Coordinates of C-alpha atoms and ligand atoms in Angstrom, one line a residue:
X1 CA 0.0 0.0 0.0
X2 CA 1.2 3.5 -0.7
X3 CA 2.7 5.5 2.2
X4 CA 0.3 7.8 4.0
X5 CA 2.2 10.6 5.9
X6 CA -0.9 11.2 8.0
X7 CA -1.2 7.5 9.1
X8 CA 2.6 7.3 9.6
X9 CA 2.7 10.3 11.9
X10 CA -0.2 9.0 14.0
X11 CA 1.2 5.5 14.1
X12 CA 4.7 6.4 15.1
X13 CA 3.3 8.9 17.7
X14 CA 1.3 6.1 19.4
X15 CA 4.3 3.9 19.5
X16 CA 6.1 6.6 21.5
X17 CA 3.5 6.2 24.3
X18 CA 4.7 2.7 25.0
X19 CA 7.3 2.0 27.7
X20 CA 9.2 -1.0 28.9
X21 CA 7.1 -3.3 31.0
X22 CA 3.9 -2.5 29.0
X23 CA 1.6 -5.2 27.5
X24 CA 0.2 -3.6 24.3
X25 CA -2.9 -4.5 22.4
X26 CA -2.0 -4.4 18.7
X27 CA -4.9 -3.5 16.4
X28 CA -5.5 -4.2 12.7
X29 CA -5.2 -2.1 9.6
X30 CA -2.8 0.1 7.7
X31 CA -2.5 2.9 10.3
X32 CA -1.7 0.7 13.3
X33 CA 0.7 -1.2 11.1
X34 CA 3.0 1.8 11.4
X35 CA 2.8 1.5 15.2
X36 CA 3.7 -2.2 15.2
X37 CA 6.7 -1.6 12.9
X38 CA 7.9 1.3 15.1
X39 CA 7.5 -0.8 18.2
X40 CA 9.7 -3.5 16.5
X41 CA 12.3 -0.8 15.8
X42 CA 12.2 0.3 19.4
X43 CA 12.5 -3.3 20.6
X44 CA 15.6 -3.8 18.4
X45 CA 17.3 -0.4 18.8
X46 CA 16.2 0.8 22.2
X47 CA 15.8 -2.6 24.0
X48 CA 12.1 -1.7 24.6
X49 CA 10.9 -4.6 26.8
X50 CA 7.2 -5.2 25.9
X51 CA 4.8 -7.9 24.9
X52 CA 1.9 -7.5 22.4
X53 CA -1.5 -9.1 21.9
X54 CA -2.6 -9.2 18.3
X55 CA -6.1 -8.8 16.9
X56 CA -5.9 -10.7 13.6
X57 CA -3.8 -12.9 11.4
X58 CA -2.7 -9.7 9.7
X59 CA -1.4 -8.0 12.8
X60 CA 0.2 -11.2 14.0
X61 CA 2.2 -11.5 10.7
X62 CA 3.2 -7.8 10.9
X63 CA 4.3 -8.1 14.6
X64 CA 6.3 -11.3 14.0
X65 CA 8.0 -9.7 11.0
X66 CA 8.7 -6.5 13.1
X67 CA 10.1 -8.6 16.0
X68 CA 7.5 -7.6 18.6
X69 CA 7.3 -10.3 21.3
X70 CA 3.8 -11.7 21.5
X71 CA 1.6 -13.0 24.3
X72 CA -2.0 -14.0 24.7
X73 CA -4.9 -12.7 26.8
X74 CA -4.8 -16.1 28.5
X75 CA -1.3 -15.3 29.7
X76 CA -1.7 -11.5 30.0
X77 CA -5.4 -10.7 30.5
X78 CA -4.8 -7.0 31.6
X79 CA -3.1 -4.8 29.0
X80 CA -1.5 -1.4 29.7
X81 CA -2.8 0.2 26.5
X82 CA -4.4 -0.9 23.2
X83 CA -3.6 1.0 19.9
X84 CA -5.8 0.6 16.9
X85 CA -7.2 2.4 13.8
X86 CA -10.8 3.3 13.1
X87 CA -13.1 3.9 10.1
X88 CA -14.6 7.1 11.5
X89 CA -14.8 8.9 14.9
X90 CA -17.0 11.7 16.2
X91 CA -16.5 14.6 18.6
X92 CA -17.4 12.4 21.6
X93 CA -14.7 9.9 20.5
X94 CA -17.2 7.3 19.6
X95 CA -15.8 5.3 16.8
X96 CA -16.9 2.9 14.0
X97 CA -14.4 0.1 13.4
X98 CA -14.4 -3.1 11.4
X99 CA -13.3 -2.0 8.0
X100 CA -10.8 -4.8 8.2
X101 CA -13.4 -7.3 9.6
X102 CA -11.3 -7.6 12.8
X103 CA -13.4 -5.6 15.2
X104 CA -14.5 -8.5 17.4
X105 CA -11.0 -9.3 18.7
X106 CA -10.2 -5.5 18.5
X107 CA -13.0 -4.8 20.9
X108 CA -12.0 -7.6 23.2
X109 CA -8.4 -6.4 23.3
X110 CA -9.3 -2.7 23.6
X111 CA -11.6 -3.5 26.5
X112 CA -8.8 -5.5 28.1
X113 CA -6.5 -2.5 28.2
X114 CA -6.4 0.3 30.8
X115 CA -6.1 2.9 28.0
X116 CA -7.4 2.8 24.4
X117 CA -5.6 5.0 21.8
X118 CA -7.0 5.3 18.3
X119 CA -4.6 6.3 15.5
X120 CA -6.2 8.1 12.6
X121 CA -6.2 10.9 10.1
X122 CA -8.4 14.0 9.4
X123 CA -10.5 12.2 6.8
X124 CA -12.1 10.0 9.5
X125 CA -13.1 12.8 11.8
X126 CA -16.9 13.5 11.7
X127 CA -19.3 15.6 13.6
X128 CA -21.8 12.7 13.5
X129 CA -20.9 9.1 12.7
X130 CA -22.3 8.2 9.3
X131 CA -20.3 5.3 7.8
X132 CA -21.7 1.8 7.6
X133 CA -21.4 -0.3 10.8
X134 CA -19.6 -3.6 10.3
X135 CA -21.3 -6.4 12.2
X136 CA -19.8 -9.9 12.7
X137 CA -22.5 -12.5 12.4
X138 CA -22.8 -16.2 13.0
X139 CA -23.7 -17.7 9.6
X140 CA -26.5 -19.7 11.3
X141 CA -28.2 -16.4 12.2
X142 CA -27.6 -14.4 9.1
X143 CA -31.3 -14.2 7.9
X144 CA -32.6 -13.2 11.4
X145 CA -29.9 -10.5 11.7
X146 CA -30.7 -9.1 8.2
X147 CA -34.4 -8.9 9.1
X148 CA -33.7 -7.3 12.5
X149 CA -31.3 -4.7 11.0
X150 CA -33.9 -3.7 8.4
X151 CA -36.5 -3.3 11.2
X152 CA -34.0 -0.9 12.8
X153 CA -33.9 1.1 9.6
X154 CA -30.6 -0.2 8.4
X155 CA -29.5 -1.3 5.0
X156 CA -27.6 -4.6 5.6
X157 CA -25.2 -5.9 3.0
X158 CA -23.3 -9.2 3.4
X159 CA -19.6 -8.4 2.8
X160 CA -18.4 -10.2 -0.3
X161 CA -14.8 -11.4 -0.5
X162 CA -12.6 -9.9 -3.2
X163 CA -10.1 -12.8 -3.7
X164 CA -12.4 -15.6 -2.8
X165 CA -15.8 -16.5 -4.2
X166 CA -18.6 -15.9 -1.7
X167 CA -18.6 -13.9 1.5
X168 CA -15.7 -12.7 3.7
X169 CA -15.1 -15.2 6.5
X170 CA -13.5 -13.6 9.6
X171 CA -10.6 -14.9 11.6
X172 CA -13.3 -16.3 13.9
X173 CA -15.1 -18.2 11.1
X174 CA -18.1 -15.8 10.8
X175 CA -19.7 -13.5 8.2
X176 CA -19.6 -9.7 8.2
X177 CA -22.7 -7.7 7.4
X178 CA -22.1 -4.0 6.7
X179 CA -25.1 -1.9 7.7
X180 CA -25.6 1.7 6.8
X181 CA -27.9 3.7 9.1
X182 CA -27.4 7.2 7.7
X183 CA -26.4 9.7 10.4
X184 CA -26.0 8.0 13.7
X185 CA -27.0 10.7 16.2
X186 CA -27.2 8.3 19.2
X187 CA -24.4 5.7 18.8
X188 CA -24.9 4.3 22.3
X189 CA -28.6 3.6 21.7
X190 CA -27.9 1.9 18.4
X191 CA -25.0 -0.1 20.0
X192 CA -27.4 -1.5 22.6
X193 CA -30.0 -2.5 19.9
X194 CA -27.3 -4.2 17.8
X195 CA -26.0 -6.2 20.7
X196 CA -29.4 -7.5 21.4
X197 CA -29.9 -9.1 18.0
X198 CA -29.4 -12.9 18.3
X199 CA -26.6 -14.0 15.9
X200 CA -24.7 -10.8 16.2
X201 CA -21.2 -11.7 17.5
X202 CA -20.0 -8.1 17.7
X203 CA -20.7 -4.8 16.1
X204 CA -18.3 -2.0 15.1
X205 CA -19.5 0.8 17.4
X206 CA -16.8 1.5 19.9
X207 CA -17.5 3.6 23.0
X208 CA -14.3 3.0 24.9
X209 CA -11.9 5.2 23.1
X210 CA -9.7 7.3 25.5
X211 CA -7.9 9.4 22.9
X212 CA -7.5 9.8 19.2
X213 CA -4.2 10.7 17.6
X214 CA -4.8 12.4 14.3
X215 CA -1.8 12.5 12.0
X216 CA -1.3 15.4 9.5
X217 CA 0.5 15.4 6.2
X218 CA 3.2 17.6 7.6
X219 CA 4.0 15.0 10.2
X220 CA 2.4 16.8 13.1
X221 CA -0.1 15.0 15.4
X222 CA -3.2 16.4 17.1
X223 CA -4.4 14.4 20.1
X224 CA -8.0 14.6 21.2
X225 CA -9.0 13.2 24.6
Ligands
DER301 O1 -11.0 -2.8 11.0 C1 -10.6 -1.9 11.7 O2 -11.3 -1.5 12.7 C2 -9.4 -1.2 11.4 O3 -8.9 -0.6 12.5 C3 -9.7 -0.2 10.3 O4 -11.0 0.3 10.5 C4 -8.8 1.0 10.2 O5 -8.0 0.6 9.2 P1 -7.0 1.7 8.5 O6 -6.0 2.1 9.6 O7 -6.3 0.8 7.4 O8 -7.8 2.8 7.9

């Protein structure tokens, strides 16, 4: 993928928040990939003494390549901080995630951390959340979930794979339904409704973000808390 100065600035800034002794949640996507690679550099060049918990096969491969020591939630259930990207965030730091279909493990890891830092760029900042909400769904429940989402006023679309015939299958063996709701004025209320639908494994509305680091093209970073 081509370099993004905005994503690089945010990603490298977030890596600077990490100190020896930390257990770090490592998110998924192109922005946090910069963080993982920078952490690998700090491990090699600064003897940074950390362990990471990954949120996907993708972040696992990037972390192994970068040389970031890995652990599991079974061994390290409490994390110092989790760092991850987002598809969009609003002025209350509510975020929509799941563009990479990894949001279930991302939410588990971010909720296991004392601090959750999102790394992002200006294009994802919105006054009101409005992008589609990715929802991980048990295949067995797909029809009921689609029906329920329509009753909530959503426009559910089963996420098709691009290099595989048929639907995307997540790292957990499930489907992803992307559901647009237009402007989401009350993300918390929608999150509750989505969580109550049988067959929904996890939705992409995150209400636990502690701070967002927004990278700019000139390399500067703005932090919103
Ligand atoms: O899937 C996710 O939630 C990712 O964090 C994604 O939304 C952000 O990916 P990006 O950093 O490649 O934009």
